[in-house]
Every structure is written in structure tokens, then in C-alpha cells.
PDB file of C-alpha atoms and ligand atoms in Angstrom:
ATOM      1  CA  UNK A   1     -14.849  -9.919 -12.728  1.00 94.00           C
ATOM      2  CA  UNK A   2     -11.600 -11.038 -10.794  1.00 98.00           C
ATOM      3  CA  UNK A   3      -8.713  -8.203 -10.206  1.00 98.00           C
ATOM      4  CA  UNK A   4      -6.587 -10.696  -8.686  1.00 98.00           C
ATOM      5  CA  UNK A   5      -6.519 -14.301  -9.067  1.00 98.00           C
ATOM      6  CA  UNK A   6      -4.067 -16.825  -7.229  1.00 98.00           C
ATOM      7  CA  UNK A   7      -3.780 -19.976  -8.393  1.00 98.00           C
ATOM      8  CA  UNK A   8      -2.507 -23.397  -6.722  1.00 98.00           C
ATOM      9  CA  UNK A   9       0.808 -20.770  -4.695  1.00 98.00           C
ATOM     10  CA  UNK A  10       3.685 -22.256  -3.235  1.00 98.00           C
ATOM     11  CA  UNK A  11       6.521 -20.675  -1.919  1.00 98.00           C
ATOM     12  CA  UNK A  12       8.956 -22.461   0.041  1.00 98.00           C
ATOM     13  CA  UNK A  13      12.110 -20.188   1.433  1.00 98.00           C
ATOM     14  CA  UNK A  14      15.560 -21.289   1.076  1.00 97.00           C
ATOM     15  CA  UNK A  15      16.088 -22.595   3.949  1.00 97.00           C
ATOM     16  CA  UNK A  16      13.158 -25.012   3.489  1.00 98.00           C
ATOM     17  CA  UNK A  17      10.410 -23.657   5.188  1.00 98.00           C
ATOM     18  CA  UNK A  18       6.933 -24.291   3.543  1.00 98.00           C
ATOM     19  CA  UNK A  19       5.363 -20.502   4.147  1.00 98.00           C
ATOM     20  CA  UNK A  20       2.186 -21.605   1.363  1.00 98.00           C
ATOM     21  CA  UNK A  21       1.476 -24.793   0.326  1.00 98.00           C
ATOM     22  CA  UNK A  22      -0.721 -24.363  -2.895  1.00 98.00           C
ATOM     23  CA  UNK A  23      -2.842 -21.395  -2.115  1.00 98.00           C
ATOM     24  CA  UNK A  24      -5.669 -20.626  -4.395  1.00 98.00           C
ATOM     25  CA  UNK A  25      -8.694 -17.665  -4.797  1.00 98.00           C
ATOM     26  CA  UNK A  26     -10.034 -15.243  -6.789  1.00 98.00           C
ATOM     27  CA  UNK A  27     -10.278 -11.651  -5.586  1.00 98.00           C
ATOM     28  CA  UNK A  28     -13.516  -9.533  -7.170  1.00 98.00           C
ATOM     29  CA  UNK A  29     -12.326  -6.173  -8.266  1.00 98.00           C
ATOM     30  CA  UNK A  30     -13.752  -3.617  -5.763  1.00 98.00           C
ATOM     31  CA  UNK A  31     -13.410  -6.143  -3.143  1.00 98.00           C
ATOM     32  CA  UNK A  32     -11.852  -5.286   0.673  1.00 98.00           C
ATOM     33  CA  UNK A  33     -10.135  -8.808   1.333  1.00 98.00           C
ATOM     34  CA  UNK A  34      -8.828  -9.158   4.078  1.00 98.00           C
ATOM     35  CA  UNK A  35      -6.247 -12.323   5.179  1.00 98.00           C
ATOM     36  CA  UNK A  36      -6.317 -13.336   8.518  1.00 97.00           C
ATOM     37  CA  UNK A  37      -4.259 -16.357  10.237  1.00 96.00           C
ATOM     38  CA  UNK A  38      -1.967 -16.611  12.929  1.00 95.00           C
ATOM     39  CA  UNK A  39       1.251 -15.377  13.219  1.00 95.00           C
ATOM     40  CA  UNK A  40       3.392 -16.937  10.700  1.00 97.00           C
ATOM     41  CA  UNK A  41       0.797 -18.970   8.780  1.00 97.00           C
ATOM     42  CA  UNK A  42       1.940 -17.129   5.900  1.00 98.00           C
ATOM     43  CA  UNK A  43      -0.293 -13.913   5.395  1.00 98.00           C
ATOM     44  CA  UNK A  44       3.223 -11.414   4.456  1.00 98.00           C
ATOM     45  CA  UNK A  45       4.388 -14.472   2.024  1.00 98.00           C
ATOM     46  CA  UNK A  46       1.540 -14.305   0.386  1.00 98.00           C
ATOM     47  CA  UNK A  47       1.075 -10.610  -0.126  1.00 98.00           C
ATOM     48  CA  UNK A  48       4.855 -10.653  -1.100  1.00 97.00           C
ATOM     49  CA  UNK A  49       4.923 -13.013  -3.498  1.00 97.00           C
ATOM     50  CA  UNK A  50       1.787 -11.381  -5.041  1.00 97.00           C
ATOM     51  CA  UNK A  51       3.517  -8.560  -6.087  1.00 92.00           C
ATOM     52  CA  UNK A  52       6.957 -10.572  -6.612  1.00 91.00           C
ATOM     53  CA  UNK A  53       9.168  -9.144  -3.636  1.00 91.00           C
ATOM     54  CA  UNK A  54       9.434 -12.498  -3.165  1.00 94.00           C
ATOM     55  CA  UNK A  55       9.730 -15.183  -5.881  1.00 94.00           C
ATOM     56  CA  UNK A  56       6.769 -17.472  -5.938  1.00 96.00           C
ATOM     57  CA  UNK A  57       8.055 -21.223  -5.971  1.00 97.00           C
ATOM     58  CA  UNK A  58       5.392 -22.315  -8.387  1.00 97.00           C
ATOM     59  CA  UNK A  59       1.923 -21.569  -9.460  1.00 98.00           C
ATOM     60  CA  UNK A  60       0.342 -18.757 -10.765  1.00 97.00           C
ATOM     61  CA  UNK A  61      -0.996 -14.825  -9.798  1.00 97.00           C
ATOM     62  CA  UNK A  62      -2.897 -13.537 -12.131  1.00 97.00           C
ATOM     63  CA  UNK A  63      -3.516  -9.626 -11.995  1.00 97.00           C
ATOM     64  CA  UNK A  64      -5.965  -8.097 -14.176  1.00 96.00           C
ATOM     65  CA  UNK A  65      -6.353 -11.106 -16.450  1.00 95.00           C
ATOM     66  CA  UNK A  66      -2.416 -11.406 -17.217  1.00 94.00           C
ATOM     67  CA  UNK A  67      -0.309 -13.982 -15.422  1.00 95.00           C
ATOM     68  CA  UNK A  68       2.487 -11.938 -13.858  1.00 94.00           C
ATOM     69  CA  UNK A  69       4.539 -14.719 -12.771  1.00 91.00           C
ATOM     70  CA  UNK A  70       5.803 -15.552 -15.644  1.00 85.00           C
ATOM     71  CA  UNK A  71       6.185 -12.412 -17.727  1.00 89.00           C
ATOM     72  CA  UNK A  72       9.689 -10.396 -18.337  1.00 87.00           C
ATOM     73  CA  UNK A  73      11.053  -7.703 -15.843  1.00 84.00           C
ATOM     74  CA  UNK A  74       9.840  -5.466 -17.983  1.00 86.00           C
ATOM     75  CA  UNK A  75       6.412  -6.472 -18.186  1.00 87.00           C
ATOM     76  CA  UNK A  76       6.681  -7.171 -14.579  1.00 87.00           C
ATOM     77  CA  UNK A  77       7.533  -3.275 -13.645  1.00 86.00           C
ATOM     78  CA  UNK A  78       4.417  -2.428 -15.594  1.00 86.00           C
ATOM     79  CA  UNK A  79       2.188  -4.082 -13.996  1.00 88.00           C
ATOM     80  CA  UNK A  80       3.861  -3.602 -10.505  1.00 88.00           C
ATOM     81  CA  UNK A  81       3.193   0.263 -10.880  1.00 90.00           C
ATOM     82  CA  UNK A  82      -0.539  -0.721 -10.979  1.00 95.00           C
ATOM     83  CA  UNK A  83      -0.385  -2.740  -7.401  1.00 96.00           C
ATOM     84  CA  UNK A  84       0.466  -0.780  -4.707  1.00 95.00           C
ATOM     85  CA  UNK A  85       2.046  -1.974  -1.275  1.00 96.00           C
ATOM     86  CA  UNK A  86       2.198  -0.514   2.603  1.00 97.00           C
ATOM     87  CA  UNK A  87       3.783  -2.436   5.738  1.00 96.00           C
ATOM     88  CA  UNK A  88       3.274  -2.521   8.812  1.00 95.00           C
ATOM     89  CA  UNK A  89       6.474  -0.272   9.651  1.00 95.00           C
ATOM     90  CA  UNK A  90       5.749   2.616   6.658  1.00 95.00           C
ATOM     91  CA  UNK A  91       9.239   2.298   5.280  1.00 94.00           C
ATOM     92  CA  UNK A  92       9.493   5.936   4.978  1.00 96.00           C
ATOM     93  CA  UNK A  93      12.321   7.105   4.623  1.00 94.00           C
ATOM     94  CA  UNK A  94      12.951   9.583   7.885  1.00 94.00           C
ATOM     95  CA  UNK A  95      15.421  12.094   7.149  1.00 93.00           C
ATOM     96  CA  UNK A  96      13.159  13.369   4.401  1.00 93.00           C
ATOM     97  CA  UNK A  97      10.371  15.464   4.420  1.00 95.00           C
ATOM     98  CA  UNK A  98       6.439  14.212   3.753  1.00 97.00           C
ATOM     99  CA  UNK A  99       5.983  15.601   0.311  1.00 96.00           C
ATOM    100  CA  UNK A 100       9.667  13.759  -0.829  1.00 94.00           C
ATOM    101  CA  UNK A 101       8.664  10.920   0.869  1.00 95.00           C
ATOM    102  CA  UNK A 102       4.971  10.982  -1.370  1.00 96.00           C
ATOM    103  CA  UNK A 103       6.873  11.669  -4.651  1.00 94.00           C
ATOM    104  CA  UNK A 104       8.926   9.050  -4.101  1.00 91.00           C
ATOM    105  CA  UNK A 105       6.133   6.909  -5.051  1.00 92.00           C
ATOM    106  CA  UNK A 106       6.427   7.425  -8.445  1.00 87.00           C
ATOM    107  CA  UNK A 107       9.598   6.006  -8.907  1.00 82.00           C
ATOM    108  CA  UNK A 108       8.657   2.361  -8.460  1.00 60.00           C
ATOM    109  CA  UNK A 109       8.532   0.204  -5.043  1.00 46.00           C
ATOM    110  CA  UNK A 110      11.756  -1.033  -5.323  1.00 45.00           C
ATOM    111  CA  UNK A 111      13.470   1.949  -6.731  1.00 51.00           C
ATOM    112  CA  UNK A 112      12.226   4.270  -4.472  1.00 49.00           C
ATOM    113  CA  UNK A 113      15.513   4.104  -1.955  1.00 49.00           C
ATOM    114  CA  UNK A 114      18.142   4.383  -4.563  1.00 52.00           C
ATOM    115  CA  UNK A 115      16.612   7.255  -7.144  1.00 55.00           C
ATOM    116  CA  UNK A 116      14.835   9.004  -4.380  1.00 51.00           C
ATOM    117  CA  UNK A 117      18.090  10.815  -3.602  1.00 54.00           C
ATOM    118  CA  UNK A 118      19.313  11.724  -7.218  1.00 56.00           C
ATOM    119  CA  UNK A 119      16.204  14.170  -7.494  1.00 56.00           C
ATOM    120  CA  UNK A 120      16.763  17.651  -6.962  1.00 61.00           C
ATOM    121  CA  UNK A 121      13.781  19.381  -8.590  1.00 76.00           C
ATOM    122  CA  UNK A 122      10.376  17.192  -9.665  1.00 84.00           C
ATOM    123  CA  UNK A 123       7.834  17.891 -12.457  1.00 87.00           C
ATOM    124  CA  UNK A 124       5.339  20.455 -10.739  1.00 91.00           C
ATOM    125  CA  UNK A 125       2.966  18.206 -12.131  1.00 92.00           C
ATOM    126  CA  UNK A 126       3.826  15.462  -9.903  1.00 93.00           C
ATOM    127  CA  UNK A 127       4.151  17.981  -6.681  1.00 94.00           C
ATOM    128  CA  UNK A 128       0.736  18.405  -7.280  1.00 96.00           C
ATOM    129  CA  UNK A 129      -0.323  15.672  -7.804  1.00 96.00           C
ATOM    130  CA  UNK A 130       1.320  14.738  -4.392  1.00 97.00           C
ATOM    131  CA  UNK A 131      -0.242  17.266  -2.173  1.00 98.00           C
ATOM    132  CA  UNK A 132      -3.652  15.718  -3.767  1.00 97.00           C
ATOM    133  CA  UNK A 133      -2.898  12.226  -2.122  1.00 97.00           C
ATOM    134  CA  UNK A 134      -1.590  14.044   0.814  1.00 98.00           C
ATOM    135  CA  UNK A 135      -5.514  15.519   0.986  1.00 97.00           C
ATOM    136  CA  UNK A 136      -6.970  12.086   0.372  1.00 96.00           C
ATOM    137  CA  UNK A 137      -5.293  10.964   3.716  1.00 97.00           C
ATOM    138  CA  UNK A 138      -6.122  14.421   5.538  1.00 96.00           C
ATOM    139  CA  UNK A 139      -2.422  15.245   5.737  1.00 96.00           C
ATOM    140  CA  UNK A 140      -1.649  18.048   3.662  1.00 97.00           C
ATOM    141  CA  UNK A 141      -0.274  20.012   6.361  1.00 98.00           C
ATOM    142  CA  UNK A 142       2.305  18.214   7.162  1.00 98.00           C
ATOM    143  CA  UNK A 143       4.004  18.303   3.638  1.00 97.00           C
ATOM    144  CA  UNK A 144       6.922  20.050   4.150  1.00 96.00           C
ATOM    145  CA  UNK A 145       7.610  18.000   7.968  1.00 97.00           C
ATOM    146  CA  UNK A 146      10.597  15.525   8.317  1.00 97.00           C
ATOM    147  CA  UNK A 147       9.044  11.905   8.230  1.00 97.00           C
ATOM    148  CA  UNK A 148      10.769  11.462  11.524  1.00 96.00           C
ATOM    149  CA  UNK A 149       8.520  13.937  13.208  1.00 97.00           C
ATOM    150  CA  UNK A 150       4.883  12.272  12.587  1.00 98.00           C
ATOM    151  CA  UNK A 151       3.217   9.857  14.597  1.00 97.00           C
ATOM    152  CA  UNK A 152       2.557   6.234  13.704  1.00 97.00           C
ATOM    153  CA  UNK A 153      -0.621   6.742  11.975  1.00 97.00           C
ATOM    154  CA  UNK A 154       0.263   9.970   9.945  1.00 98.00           C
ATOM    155  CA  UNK A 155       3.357   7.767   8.849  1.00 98.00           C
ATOM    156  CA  UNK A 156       1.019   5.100   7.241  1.00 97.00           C
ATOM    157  CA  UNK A 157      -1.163   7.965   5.921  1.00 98.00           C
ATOM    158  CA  UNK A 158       2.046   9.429   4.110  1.00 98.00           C
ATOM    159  CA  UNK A 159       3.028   5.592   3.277  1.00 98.00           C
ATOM    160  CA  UNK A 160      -0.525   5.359   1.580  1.00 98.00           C
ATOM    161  CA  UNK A 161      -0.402   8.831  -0.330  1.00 98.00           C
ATOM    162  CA  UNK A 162       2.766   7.379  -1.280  1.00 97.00           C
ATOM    163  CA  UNK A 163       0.989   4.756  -3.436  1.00 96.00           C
ATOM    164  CA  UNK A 164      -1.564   6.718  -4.403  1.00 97.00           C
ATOM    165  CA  UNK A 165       1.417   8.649  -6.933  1.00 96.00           C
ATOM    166  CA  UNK A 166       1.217   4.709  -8.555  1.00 94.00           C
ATOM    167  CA  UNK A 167      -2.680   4.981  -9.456  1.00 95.00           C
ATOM    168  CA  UNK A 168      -2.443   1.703  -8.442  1.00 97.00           C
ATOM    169  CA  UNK A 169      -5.859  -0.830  -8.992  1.00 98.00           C
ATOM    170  CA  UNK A 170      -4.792  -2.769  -6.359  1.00 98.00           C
ATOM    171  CA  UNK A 171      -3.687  -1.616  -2.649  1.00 98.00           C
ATOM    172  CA  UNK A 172      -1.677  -4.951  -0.600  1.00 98.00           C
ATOM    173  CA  UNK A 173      -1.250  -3.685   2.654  1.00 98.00           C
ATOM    174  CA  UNK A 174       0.708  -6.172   5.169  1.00 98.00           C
ATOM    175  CA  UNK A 175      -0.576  -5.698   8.866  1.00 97.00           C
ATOM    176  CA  UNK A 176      -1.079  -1.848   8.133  1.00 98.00           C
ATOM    177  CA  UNK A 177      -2.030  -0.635  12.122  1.00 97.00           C
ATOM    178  CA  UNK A 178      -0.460  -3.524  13.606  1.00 96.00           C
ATOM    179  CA  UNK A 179       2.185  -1.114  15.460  1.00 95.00           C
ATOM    180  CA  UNK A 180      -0.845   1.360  15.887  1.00 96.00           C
ATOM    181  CA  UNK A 181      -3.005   2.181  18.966  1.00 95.00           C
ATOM    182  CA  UNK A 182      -6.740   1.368  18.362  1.00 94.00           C
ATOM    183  CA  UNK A 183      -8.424   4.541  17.417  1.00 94.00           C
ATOM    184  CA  UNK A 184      -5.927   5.381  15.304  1.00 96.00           C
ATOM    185  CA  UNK A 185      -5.980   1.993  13.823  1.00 97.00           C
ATOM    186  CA  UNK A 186      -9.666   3.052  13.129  1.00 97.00           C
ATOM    187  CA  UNK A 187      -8.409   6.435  11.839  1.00 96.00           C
ATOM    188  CA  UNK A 188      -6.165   4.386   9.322  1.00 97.00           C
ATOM    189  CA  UNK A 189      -8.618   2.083   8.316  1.00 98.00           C
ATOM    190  CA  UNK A 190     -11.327   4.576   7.505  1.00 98.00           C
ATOM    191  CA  UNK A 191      -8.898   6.389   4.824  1.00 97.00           C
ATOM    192  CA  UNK A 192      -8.037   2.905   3.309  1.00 98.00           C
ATOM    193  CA  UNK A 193     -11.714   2.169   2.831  1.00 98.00           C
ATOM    194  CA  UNK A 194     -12.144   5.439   1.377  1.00 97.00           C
ATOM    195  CA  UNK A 195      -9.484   4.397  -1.342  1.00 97.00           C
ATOM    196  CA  UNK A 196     -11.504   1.250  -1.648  1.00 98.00           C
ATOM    197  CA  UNK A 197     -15.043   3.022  -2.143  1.00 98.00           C
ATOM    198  CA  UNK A 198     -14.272   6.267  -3.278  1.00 96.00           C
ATOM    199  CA  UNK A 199     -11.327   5.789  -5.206  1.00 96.00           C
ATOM    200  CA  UNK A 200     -11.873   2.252  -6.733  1.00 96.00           C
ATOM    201  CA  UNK A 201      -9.225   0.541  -5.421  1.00 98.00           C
ATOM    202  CA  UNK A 202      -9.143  -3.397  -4.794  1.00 98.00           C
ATOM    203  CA  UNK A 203      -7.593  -3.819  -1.297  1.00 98.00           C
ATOM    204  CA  UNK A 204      -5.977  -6.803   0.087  1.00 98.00           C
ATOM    205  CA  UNK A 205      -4.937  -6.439   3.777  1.00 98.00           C
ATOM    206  CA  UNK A 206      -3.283  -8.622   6.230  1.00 98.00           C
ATOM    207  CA  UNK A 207      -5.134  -7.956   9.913  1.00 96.00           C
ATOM    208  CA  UNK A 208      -4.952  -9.672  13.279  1.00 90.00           C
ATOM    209  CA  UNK A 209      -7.966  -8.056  15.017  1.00 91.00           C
ATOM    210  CA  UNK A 210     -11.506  -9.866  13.889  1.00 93.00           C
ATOM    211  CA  UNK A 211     -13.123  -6.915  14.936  1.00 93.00           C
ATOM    212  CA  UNK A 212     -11.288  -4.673  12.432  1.00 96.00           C
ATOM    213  CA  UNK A 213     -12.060  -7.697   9.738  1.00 97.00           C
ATOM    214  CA  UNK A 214     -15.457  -7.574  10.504  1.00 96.00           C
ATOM    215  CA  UNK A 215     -15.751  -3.768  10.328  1.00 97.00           C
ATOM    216  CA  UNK A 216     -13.657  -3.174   7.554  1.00 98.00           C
ATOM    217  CA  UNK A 217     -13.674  -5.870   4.940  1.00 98.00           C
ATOM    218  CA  UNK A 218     -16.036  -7.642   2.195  1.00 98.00           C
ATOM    219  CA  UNK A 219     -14.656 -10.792   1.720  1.00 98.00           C
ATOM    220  CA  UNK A 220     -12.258 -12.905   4.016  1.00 98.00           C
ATOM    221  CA  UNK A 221      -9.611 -15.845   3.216  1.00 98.00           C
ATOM    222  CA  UNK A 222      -7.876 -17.282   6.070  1.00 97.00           C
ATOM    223  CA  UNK A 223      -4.601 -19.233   6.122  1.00 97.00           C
ATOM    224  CA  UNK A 224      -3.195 -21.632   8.702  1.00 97.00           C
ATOM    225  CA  UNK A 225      -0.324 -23.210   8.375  1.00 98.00           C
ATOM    226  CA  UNK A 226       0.547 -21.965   4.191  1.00 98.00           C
ATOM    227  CA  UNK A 227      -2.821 -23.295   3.893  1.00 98.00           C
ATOM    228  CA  UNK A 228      -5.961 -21.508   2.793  1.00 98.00           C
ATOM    229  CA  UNK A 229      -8.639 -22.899   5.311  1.00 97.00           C
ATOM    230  CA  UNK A 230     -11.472 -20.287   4.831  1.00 96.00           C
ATOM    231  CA  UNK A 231     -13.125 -18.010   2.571  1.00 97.00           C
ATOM    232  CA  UNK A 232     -16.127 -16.184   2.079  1.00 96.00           C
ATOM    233  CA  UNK A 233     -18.043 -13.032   4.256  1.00 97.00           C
ATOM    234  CA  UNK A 234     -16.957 -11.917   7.205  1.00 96.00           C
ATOM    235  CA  UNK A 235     -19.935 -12.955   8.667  1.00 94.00           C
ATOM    236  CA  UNK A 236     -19.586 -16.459   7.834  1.00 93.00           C
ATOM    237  CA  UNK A 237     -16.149 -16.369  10.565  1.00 91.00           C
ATOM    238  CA  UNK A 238     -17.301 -18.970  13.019  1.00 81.00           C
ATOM    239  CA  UNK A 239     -14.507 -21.115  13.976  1.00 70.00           C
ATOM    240  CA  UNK A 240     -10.817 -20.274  15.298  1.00 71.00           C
ATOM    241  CA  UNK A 241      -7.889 -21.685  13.196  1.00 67.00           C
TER     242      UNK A 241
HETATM  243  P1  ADP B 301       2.594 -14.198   8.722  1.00 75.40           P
HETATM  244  O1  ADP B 301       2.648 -12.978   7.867  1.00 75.40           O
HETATM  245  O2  ADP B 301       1.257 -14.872   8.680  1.00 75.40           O
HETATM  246  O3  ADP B 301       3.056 -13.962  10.116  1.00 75.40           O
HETATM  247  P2  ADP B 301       4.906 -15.087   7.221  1.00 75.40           P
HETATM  248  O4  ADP B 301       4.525 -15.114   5.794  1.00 75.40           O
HETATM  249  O5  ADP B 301       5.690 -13.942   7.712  1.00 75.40           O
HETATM  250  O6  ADP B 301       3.582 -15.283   8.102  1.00 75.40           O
HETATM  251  O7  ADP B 301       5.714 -16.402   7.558  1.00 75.40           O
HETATM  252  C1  ADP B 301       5.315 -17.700   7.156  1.00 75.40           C
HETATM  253  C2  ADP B 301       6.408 -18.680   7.504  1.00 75.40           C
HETATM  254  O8  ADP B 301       7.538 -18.438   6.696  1.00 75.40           O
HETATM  255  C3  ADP B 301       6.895 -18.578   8.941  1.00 75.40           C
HETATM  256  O9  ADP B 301       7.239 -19.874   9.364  1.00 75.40           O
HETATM  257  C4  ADP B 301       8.105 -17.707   8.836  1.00 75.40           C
HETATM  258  O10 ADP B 301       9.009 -17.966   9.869  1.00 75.40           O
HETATM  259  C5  ADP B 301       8.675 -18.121   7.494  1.00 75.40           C
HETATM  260  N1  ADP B 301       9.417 -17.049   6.803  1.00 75.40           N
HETATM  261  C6  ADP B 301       8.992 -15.807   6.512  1.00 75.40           C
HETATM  262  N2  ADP B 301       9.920 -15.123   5.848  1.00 75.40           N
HETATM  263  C7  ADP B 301      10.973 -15.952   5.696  1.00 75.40           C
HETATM  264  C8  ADP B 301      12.247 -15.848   5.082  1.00 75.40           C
HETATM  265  N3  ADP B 301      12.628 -14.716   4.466  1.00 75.40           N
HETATM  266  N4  ADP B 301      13.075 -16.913   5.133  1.00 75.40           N
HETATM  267  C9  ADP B 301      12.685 -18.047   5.731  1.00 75.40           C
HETATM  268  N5  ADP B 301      11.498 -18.219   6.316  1.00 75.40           N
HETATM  269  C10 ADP B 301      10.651 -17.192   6.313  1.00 75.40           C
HETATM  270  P1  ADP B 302      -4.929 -13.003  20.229  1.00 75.40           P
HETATM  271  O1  ADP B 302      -4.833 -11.576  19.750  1.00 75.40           O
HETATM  272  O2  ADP B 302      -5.201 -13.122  21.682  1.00 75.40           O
HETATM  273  O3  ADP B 302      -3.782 -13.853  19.761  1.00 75.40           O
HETATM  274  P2  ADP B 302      -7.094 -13.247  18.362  1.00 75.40           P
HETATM  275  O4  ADP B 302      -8.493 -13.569  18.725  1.00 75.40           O
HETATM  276  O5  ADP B 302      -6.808 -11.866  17.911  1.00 75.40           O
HETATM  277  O6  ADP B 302      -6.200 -13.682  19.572  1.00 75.40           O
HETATM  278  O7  ADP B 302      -6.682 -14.266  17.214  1.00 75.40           O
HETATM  279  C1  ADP B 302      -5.350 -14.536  16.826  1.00 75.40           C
HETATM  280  C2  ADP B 302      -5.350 -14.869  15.352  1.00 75.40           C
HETATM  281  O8  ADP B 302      -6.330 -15.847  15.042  1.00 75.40           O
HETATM  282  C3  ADP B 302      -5.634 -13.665  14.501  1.00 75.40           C
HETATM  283  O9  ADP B 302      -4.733 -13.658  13.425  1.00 75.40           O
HETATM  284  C4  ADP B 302      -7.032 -13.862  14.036  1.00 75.40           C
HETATM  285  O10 ADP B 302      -7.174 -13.351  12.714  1.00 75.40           O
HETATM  286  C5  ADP B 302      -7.246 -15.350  14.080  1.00 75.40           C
HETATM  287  N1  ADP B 302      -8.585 -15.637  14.546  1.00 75.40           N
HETATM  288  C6  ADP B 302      -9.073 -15.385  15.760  1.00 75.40           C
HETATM  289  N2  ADP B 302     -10.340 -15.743  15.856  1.00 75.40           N
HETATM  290  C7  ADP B 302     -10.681 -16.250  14.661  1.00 75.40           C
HETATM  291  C8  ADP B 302     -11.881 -16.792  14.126  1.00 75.40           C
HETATM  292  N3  ADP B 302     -13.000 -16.889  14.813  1.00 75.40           N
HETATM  293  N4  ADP B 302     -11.856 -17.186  12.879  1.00 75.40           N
HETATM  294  C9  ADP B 302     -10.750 -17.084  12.166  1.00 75.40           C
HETATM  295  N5  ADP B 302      -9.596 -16.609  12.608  1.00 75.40           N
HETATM  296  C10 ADP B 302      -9.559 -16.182  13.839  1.00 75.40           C
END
């Protein structure tokens, strides 16, 4: 059974670069995918137009057997709340303390930045429901700490709590350690696996390190180019694109 499948992607940016050039695959729910390539071959395009930050320029992502690209904004916010999305810079927002930062999650990606500052007082139910994703990520501690004031990985740990407040099926995460040293790239890692295995979420993650591929993920896809040139196991990685 496919969570995710991409069919036949293109997205070419205004100013009329080709970042995927008909990219198709299917993604099995429970999988750890990860989407490797070289810088710029079009691994954030992809994730982005996924989730439809960025408008595809044709073809077709279909997320739990519905075809989101072509569905109403309405429709589309639905089924948005179900895929969840980190970066590789956390996009916390600093001035605001851990816990805000996690219940700002449940406003919506996009959202998040504008309604995040109307609330004065959220449902207790959420709050609690917060501190419980701040456990997942081994965090809790630091709920009440300006965003500011954590390191690099307990940012991405609050970033992924954050879409934990989504329930989300499916976890996109765009070069999630790249700014990270490398045991706390491991450290970061671990927790999203735990999502993935523990928590049943589908992951999709953009990573440059093989080593972290081959530890980490189930199935591979690689892109060169805004071309899909590999997939299957991540020990089936021979060549270098
Ligand atoms: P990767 O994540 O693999 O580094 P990207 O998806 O960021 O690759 O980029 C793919 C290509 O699209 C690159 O040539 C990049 O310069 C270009 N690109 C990315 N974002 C934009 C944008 N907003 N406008 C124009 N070109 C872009
Ligand atoms: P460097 O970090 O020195 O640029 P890497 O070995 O990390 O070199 O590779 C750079 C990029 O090429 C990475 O995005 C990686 O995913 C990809 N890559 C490296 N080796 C392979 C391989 N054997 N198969 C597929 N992709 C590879």
C-alpha cells in the first residue's frame, strides 16, 4: 500500500529553470525514504512541491490515495495537516518560548507565523498534548526556554514536536542535520526513526551523507539533474551520480 505516490513531476521556476523533469515513484506507507542527489539536483523542489509550498508545473502527487494537486484550498489544508514538514534551518520562531513554538503546530504550516501571535491562552488540551511531543523528542525540559537559547539539534527536536501537534502520516524533512555536527546529527536521526517505527509515520528525508542513508533509511530514490536516476535499498547504492 502506497502513502505517497508521485507521478510523471515537473516543476519548472519562473525564471525557467527545470528543478524536476517528470519525476515519478511510489512511497510504501511505513517506509524511511530517503532522497539523495547533489546539490541542486532538485531534492527541496521536490519535497516542496509535495506538500504544495511550491506549485507543481504538471503531473500528479498522490497522498493517501487522493490526488492533491488538483483538489480545492480547502481540501488542500486538509490533507496538508496530515503531512508534516522540517528544514534544515527549524524555522522556529526565536523570540518565543519551546512550548509556543510546539503549539504553534497546530495552526497549519503556513499559518503558523501570522496566528501564532494572536494567541494568548490555548486549550489545556493542546498544552498537553504539546509537552507529550516535547517527551517524544526528549525535550520536555526545555518547555518554557526562549527558542533562541537551544542548540541546533534541540531546535530540530522542537521543530519535529512541532509537527507532531499535526498527527501527521507523513513526516518531509528537507536536509534535517545538514547545519548539525555529526553526533548530534545521529541524535536527530534516532528520534526521527523513532517517529517512523514507533509512531507510524512515513518519512521522506532529503540527506547528503550516504552513511546516514545507509543507517537510517529503507528505501532510496536519487535525483540528478530534476531527474530520478535511482531507486530501490540502500544497499543496492553502487554508483555516484
Ligand atoms: P537541492 O535541494 O537538491 O539542492 P533544489 O530543489 O534546491 O535542489 O534546486 C533545484 C534547482 O532549482 C537548482 O538549479 C536551483 O538553483 C533551482 N531553484 C531552487 N529554488 C528556486 C527558485 N525559487 N527559483 C528559481 N530556481 C530555483
Ligand atoms: P561530498 O560530501 O564530498 O560532496 P559525498 O560523497 O557526500 O561527497 O556525495 C555528494 C552527493 O552525492 C551527496 O548528495 C550524495 O548523496 C551523493 N552521492 C555520493 N555518493 C553516492 C553514491 N554512491 N550513490 C549515490 N549518490 C551518491
Amino acid at each position: 500500500e502506497f502513502i505517497l505516490q508521485v507521478k510523471d513531476l515537473v516543476k519548472t521556476y519562473p525564471n525557467g529553470t527545470k528543478a524536476l523533469k517528470g519525476v515519478s515513484f511510489n512511497v510504501p506507507k511505513g517506509a524511511f525514504l530517503a532522497v539523495i542527489g547533489l546539490s541542486g539536483s532538485g531534492k527541496s523542489t521536490l519535497l516542496r512541491c509535495i506538500n504544495r509550498i511550491h506549485e507543481p508545473t504538471s503531473g500528479s502527487v498522490i497522498f493517501e490515495g487522493r490526488d492533491i494537486t488538483h483538489i480545492k484550498e480547502h481540501q488542500l489544508r486538509e490533507a496538508r495537516t496530515k503531512i508534516g514538514m522540517v528544514f534544515q534551518h527549524f524555522n522556529l520562531v526565536n523570540r518565543r518560548n519551546v512550548l509556543n513554538n510546539v503549539l504553534t503546530g497546530r495552526l497549519g504550516q503556513l499559518e503558523n507565523k501570522f496566528l501564532g501571535g494572536i494567541f494568548q491562552k490555548w486549550p489545556e488540551k493542546w498544552i498537553e498534548e504539546a509537552y507529550q511531543a516535547l517527551r517524544i523528542v526528549g525535550i520536555e525540559d526545555k518547555a518554557l526556554i526562549r527558542a533562541d537559547g537551544l542548540s541546533g539539534g534541540q531546535k530540530q527536536r522542537v521543530a519535529i514536536a512541532r509537527t507532531l501537534m499535526q498527527h501527521p502520516d507523513l513526516l518531509l524533512a528537507d536536509e534535517p542535520v545538514a547545519s548539525l555536527d555529526p553526533s548530534t546529527s545521529y541524535s536527530v536521526m534516532n528520534y526521527l526513526r523513532d517517529l517512523n517505527q514507533k509512531h507510524n509515520i512515513t518519512v521522506v528525508c532529503n540527506l547528503h551523507f550516504l552513511s546516514l542513508v545507509r543507517d537510517y533509511s529503507t528505501h532510496v530514490i536519487a535525483l540528478k539533474n530534476g531527474e530520478l536516476v535511482f531507486e530501490g535499498k540502500p544497499t543496492d547504492i553502487t554508483e555516484k551520480w
